[in-house]
PDB file of C-alpha atoms in Angstrom:
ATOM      1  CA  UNK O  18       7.759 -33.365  72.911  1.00 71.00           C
ATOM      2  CA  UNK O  19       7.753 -30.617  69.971  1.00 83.00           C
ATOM      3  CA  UNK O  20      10.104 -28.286  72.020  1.00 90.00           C
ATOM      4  CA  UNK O  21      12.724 -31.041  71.770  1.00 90.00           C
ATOM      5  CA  UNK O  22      11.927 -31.382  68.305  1.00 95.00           C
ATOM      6  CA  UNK O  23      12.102 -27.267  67.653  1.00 94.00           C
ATOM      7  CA  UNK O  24      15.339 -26.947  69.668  1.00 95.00           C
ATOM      8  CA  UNK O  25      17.051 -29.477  67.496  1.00 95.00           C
ATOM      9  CA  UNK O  26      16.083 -27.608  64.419  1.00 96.00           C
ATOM     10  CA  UNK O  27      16.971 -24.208  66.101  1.00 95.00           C
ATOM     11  CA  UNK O  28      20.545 -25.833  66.740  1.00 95.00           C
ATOM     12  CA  UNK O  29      20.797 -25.662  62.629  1.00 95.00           C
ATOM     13  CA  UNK O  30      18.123 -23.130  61.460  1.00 96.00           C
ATOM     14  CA  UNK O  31      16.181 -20.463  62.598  1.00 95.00           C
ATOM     15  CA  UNK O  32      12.495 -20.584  62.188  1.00 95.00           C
ATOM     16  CA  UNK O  33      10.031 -18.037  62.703  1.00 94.00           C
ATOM     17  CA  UNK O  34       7.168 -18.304  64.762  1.00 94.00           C
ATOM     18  CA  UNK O  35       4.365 -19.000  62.149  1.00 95.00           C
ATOM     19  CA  UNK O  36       6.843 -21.752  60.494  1.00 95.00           C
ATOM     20  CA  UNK O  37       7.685 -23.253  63.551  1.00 95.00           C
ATOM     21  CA  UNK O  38       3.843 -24.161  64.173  1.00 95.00           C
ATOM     22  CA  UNK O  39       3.810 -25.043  60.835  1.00 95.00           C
ATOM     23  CA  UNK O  40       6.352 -27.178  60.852  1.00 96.00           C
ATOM     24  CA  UNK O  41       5.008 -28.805  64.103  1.00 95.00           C
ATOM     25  CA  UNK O  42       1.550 -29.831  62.252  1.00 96.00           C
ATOM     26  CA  UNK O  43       3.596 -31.961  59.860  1.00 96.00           C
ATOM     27  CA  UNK O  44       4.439 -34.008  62.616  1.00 96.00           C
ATOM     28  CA  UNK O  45       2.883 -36.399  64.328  1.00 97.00           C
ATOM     29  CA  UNK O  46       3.508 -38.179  67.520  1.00 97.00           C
ATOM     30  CA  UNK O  47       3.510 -42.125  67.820  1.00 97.00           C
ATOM     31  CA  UNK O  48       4.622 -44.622  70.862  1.00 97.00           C
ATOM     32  CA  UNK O  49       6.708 -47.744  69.948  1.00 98.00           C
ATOM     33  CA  UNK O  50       6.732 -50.529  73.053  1.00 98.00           C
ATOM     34  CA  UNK O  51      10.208 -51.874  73.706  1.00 97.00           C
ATOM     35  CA  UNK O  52      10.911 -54.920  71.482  1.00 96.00           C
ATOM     36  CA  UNK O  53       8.393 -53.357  68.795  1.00 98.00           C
ATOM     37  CA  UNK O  54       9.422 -52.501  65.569  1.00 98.00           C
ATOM     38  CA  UNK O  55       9.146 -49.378  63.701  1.00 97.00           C
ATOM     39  CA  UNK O  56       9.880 -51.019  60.001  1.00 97.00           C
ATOM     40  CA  UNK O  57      10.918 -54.428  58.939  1.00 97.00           C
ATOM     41  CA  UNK O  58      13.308 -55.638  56.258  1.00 96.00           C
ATOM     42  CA  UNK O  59      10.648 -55.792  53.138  1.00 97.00           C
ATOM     43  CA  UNK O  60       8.790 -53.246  54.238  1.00 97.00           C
ATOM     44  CA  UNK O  61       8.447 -49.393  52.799  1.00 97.00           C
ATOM     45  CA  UNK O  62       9.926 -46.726  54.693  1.00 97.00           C
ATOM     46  CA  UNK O  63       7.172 -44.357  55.290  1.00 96.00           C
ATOM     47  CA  UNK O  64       8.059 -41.855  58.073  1.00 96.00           C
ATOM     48  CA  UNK O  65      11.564 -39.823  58.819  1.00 95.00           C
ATOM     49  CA  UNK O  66      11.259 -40.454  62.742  1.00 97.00           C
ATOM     50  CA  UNK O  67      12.519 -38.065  65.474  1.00 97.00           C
ATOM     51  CA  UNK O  68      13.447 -39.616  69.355  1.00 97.00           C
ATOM     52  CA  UNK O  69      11.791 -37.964  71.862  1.00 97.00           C
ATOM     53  CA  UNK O  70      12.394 -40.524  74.222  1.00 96.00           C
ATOM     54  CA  UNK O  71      13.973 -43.963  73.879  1.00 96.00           C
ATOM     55  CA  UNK O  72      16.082 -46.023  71.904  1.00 95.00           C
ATOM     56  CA  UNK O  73      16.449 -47.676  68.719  1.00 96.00           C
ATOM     57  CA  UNK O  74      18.502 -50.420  66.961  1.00 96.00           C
ATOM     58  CA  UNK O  75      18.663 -50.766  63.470  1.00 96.00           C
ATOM     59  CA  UNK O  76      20.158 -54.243  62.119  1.00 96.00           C
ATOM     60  CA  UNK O  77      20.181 -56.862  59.436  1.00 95.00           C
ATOM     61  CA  UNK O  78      19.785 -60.147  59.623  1.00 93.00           C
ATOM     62  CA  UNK O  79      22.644 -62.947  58.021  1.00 91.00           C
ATOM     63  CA  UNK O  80      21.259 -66.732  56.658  1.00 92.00           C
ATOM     64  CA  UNK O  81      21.625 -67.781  60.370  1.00 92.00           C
ATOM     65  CA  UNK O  82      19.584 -65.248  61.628  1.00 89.00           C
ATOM     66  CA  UNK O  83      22.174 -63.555  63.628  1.00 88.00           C
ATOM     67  CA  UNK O  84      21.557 -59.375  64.151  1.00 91.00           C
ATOM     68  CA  UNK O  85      24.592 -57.253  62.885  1.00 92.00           C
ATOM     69  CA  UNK O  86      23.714 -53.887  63.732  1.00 93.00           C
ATOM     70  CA  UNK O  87      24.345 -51.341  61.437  1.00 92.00           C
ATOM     71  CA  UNK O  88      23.458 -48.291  64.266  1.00 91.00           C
ATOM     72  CA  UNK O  89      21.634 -47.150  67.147  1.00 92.00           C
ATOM     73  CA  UNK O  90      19.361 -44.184  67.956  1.00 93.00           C
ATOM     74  CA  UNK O  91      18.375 -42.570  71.323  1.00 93.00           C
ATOM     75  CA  UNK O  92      17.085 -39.041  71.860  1.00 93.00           C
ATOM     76  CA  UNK O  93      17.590 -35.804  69.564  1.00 93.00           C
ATOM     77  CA  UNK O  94      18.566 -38.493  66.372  1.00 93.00           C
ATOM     78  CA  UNK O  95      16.555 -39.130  63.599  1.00 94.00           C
ATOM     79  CA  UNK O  96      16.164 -42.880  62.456  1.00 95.00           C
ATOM     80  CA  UNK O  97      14.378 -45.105  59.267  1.00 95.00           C
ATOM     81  CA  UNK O  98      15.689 -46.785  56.610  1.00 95.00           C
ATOM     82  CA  UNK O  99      16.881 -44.031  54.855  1.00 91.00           C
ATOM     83  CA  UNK O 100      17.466 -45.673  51.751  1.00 93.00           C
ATOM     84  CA  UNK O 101      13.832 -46.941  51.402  1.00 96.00           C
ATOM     85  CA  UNK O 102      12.375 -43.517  52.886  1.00 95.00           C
ATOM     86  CA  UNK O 103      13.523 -41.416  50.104  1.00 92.00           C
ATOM     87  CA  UNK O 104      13.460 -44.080  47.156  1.00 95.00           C
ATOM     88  CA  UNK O 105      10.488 -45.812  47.906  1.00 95.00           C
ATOM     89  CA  UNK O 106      12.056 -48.852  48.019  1.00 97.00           C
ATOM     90  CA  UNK O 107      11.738 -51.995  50.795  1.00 98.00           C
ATOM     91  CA  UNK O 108      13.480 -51.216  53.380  1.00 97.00           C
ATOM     92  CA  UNK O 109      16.745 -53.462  54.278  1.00 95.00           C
ATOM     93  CA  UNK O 110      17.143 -52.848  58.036  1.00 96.00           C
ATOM     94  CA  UNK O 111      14.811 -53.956  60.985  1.00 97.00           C
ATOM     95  CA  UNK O 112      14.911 -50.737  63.081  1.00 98.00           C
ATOM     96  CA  UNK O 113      13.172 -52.153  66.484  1.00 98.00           C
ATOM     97  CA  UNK O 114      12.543 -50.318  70.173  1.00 97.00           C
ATOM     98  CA  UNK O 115      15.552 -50.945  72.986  1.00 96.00           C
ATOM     99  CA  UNK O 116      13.131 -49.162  75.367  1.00 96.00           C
ATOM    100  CA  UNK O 117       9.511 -48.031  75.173  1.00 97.00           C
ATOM    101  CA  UNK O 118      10.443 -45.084  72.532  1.00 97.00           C
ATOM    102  CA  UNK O 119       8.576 -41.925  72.085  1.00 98.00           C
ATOM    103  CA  UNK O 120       8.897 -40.493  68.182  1.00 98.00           C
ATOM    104  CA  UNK O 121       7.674 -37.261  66.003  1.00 97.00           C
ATOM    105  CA  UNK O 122       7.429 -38.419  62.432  1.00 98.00           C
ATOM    106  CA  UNK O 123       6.565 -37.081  59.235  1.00 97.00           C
ATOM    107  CA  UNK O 124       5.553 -38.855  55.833  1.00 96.00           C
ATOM    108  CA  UNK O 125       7.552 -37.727  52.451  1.00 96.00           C
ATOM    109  CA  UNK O 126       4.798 -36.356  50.644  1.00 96.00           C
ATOM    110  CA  UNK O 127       4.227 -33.955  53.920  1.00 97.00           C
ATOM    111  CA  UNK O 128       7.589 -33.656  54.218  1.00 96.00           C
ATOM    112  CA  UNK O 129       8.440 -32.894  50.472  1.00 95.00           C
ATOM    113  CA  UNK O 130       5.400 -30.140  50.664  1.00 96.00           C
ATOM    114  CA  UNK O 131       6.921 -28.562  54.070  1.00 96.00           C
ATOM    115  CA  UNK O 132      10.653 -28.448  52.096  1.00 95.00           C
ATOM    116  CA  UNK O 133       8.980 -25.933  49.694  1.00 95.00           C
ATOM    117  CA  UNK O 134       6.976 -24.238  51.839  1.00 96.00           C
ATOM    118  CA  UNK O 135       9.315 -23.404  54.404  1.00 96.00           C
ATOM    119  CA  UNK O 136      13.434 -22.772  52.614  1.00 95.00           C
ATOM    120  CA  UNK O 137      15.185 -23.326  55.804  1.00 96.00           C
ATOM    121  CA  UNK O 138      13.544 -27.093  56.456  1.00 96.00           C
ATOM    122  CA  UNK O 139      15.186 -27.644  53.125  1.00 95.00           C
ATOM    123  CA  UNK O 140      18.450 -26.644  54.986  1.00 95.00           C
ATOM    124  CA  UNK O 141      17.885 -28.666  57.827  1.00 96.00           C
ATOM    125  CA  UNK O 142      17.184 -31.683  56.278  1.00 94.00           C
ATOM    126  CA  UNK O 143      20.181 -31.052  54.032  1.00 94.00           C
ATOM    127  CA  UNK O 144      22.311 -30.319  56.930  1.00 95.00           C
ATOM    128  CA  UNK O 145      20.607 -34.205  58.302  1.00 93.00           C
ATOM    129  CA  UNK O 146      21.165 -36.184  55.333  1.00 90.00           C
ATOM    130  CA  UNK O 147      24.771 -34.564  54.848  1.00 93.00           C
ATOM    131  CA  UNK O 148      25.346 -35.638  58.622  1.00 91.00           C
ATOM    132  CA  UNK O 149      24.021 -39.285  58.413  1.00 88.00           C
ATOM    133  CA  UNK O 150      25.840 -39.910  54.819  1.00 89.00           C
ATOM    134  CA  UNK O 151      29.553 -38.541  56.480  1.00 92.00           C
ATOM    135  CA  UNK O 152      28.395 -40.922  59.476  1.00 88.00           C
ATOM    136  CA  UNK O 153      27.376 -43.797  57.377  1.00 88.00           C
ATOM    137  CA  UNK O 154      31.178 -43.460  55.645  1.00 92.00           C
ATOM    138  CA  UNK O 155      32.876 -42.910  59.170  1.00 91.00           C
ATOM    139  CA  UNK O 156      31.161 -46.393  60.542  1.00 88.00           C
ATOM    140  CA  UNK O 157      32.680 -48.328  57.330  1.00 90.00           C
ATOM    141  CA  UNK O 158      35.637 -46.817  57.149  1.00 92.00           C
ATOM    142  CA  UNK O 159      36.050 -48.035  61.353  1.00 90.00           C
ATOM    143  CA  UNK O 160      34.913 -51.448  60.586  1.00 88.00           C
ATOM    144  CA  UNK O 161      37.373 -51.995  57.917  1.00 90.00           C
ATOM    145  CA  UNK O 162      40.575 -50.010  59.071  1.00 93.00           C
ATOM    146  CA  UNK O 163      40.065 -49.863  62.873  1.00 94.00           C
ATOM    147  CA  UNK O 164      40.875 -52.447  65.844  1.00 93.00           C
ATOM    148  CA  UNK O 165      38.197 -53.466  67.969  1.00 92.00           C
ATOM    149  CA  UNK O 166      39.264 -51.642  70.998  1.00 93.00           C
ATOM    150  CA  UNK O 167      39.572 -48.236  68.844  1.00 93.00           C
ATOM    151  CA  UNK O 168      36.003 -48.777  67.345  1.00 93.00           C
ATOM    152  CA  UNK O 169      35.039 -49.350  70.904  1.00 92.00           C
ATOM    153  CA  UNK O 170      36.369 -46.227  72.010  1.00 92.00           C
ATOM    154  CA  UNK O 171      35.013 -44.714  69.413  1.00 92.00           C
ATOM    155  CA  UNK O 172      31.528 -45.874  70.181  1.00 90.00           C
ATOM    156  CA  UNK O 173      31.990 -44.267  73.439  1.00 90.00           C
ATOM    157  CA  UNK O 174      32.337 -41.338  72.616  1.00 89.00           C
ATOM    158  CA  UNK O 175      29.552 -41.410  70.120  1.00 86.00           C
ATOM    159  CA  UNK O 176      26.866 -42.972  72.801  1.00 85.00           C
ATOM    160  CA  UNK O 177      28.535 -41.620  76.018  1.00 85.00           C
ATOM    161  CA  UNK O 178      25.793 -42.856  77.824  1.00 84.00           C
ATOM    162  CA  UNK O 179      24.200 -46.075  76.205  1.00 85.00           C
ATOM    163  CA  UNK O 180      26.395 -48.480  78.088  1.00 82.00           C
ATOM    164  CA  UNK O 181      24.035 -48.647  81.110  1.00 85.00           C
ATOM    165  CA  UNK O 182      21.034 -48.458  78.806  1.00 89.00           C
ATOM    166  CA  UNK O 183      21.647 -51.852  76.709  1.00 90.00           C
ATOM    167  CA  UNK O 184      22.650 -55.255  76.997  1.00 90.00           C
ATOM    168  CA  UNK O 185      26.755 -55.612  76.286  1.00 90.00           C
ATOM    169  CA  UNK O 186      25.919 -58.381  73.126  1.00 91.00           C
ATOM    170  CA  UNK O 187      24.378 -55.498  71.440  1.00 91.00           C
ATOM    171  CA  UNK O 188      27.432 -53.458  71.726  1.00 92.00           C
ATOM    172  CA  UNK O 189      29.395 -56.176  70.806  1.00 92.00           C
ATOM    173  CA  UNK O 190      27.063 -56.933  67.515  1.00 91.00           C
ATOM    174  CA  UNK O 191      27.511 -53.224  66.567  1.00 91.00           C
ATOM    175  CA  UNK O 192      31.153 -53.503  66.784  1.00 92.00           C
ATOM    176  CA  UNK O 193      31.528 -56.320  65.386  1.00 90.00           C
ATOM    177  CA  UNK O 194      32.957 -58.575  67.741  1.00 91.00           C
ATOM    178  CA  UNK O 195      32.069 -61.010  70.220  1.00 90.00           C
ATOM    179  CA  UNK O 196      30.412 -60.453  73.915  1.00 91.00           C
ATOM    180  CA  UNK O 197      33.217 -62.294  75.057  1.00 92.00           C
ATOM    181  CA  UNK O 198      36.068 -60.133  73.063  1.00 92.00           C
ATOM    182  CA  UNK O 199      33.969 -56.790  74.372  1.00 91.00           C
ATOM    183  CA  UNK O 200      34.205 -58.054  77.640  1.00 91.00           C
ATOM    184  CA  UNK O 201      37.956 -58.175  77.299  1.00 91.00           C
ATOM    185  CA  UNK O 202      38.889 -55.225  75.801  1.00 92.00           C
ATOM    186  CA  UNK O 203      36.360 -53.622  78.738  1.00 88.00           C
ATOM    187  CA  UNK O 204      38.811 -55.238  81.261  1.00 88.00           C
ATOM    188  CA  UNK O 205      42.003 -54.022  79.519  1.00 85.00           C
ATOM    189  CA  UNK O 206      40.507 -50.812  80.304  1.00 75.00           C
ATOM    190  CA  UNK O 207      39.181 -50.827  83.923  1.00 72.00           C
TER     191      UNK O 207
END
């Protein structure tokens, strides 16, 4: 598990040997079943989490209790509620398990210590938060100027290989659209 975790960070930074172990302490490994959560709406964000294995949806919840999902997360992507993670805030997205998901996580207090004690993790995570806040603008700036079939496409090539993985309303609920529409627009392209 750690090797996927140290080849992600090697894709950014390099890391000697002693801080890569040290780096590895800081995290720790935890098991979500499918259809269990890793935070609720309400709840404080306490871990940055790593996939291993697995994926994630992150949604909210409208006054009818219908899911809009905001993103998903399969291996080599970090997920939380960012927002609450680093503010200490509740959290405003239910982040639940697509399939029995395999994480590395890390706390902010042992994360803020392993910032200082190691300058390149500082990078990293710079080089993270910079990627999810450009990705975060992309996936509002495609739900507001985009059609549905271009965000699909889109979403294709973002999750090349998360069609077989999850059911098409969930697709549909990410773009925006109906099952129905999705199913269309997958026609219009067979």
């Amino acid at each position: 598990m750690s090797d996927l975790l140290l080849k992600h960070i090697h894709q950014h930074v390099e890391l000697s040997a002693d801080n890569a172990r040290l780096v590895l302490s800081n995290f720790k490994s935890t098991h979500i079943k499918k259809h269990g959560y890793l935070i609720r709406a309400g709840e404080i964000c306490r871990y940055e989490s790593f996939i291993v294995k697995g994926c994630l949806k992150a949604y909210t919840l409208d006054e009818q209790g219908i899911e809009h999902i905001a993103f998903l997360a399969v291996e080599n992507w970090y997920t939380g509620d960012l927002y609450s993670f680093l503010t200490g805030q509740p959290a405003t997205l239910y982040i639940s398990a697509l399939e029995d998901t395999e994480l590395l996580q890390i706390d902010k207090h042992a994360l803020d210590k392993l910032l200082i004690a190691v300058p390149a993790m500082e990078r990293y995570f710079r080089i993270l938060f910079q990627n999810a806040f450009v990705a975060s603008q992309s996936r509002v700036m495609e739900a507001i100027s985009f059609t549905a079939e271009q965000r699909y496409d889109i979403f294709l090539k973002r999750y090349p290989t998360i069609q077989q993985r999850i059911p098409q309303y969930l697709i549909a609920s990410y773009l925006g659209i109906t099952p129905q529409f999705l199913s269309k627009i997958r026609r219009k392209k067979l």
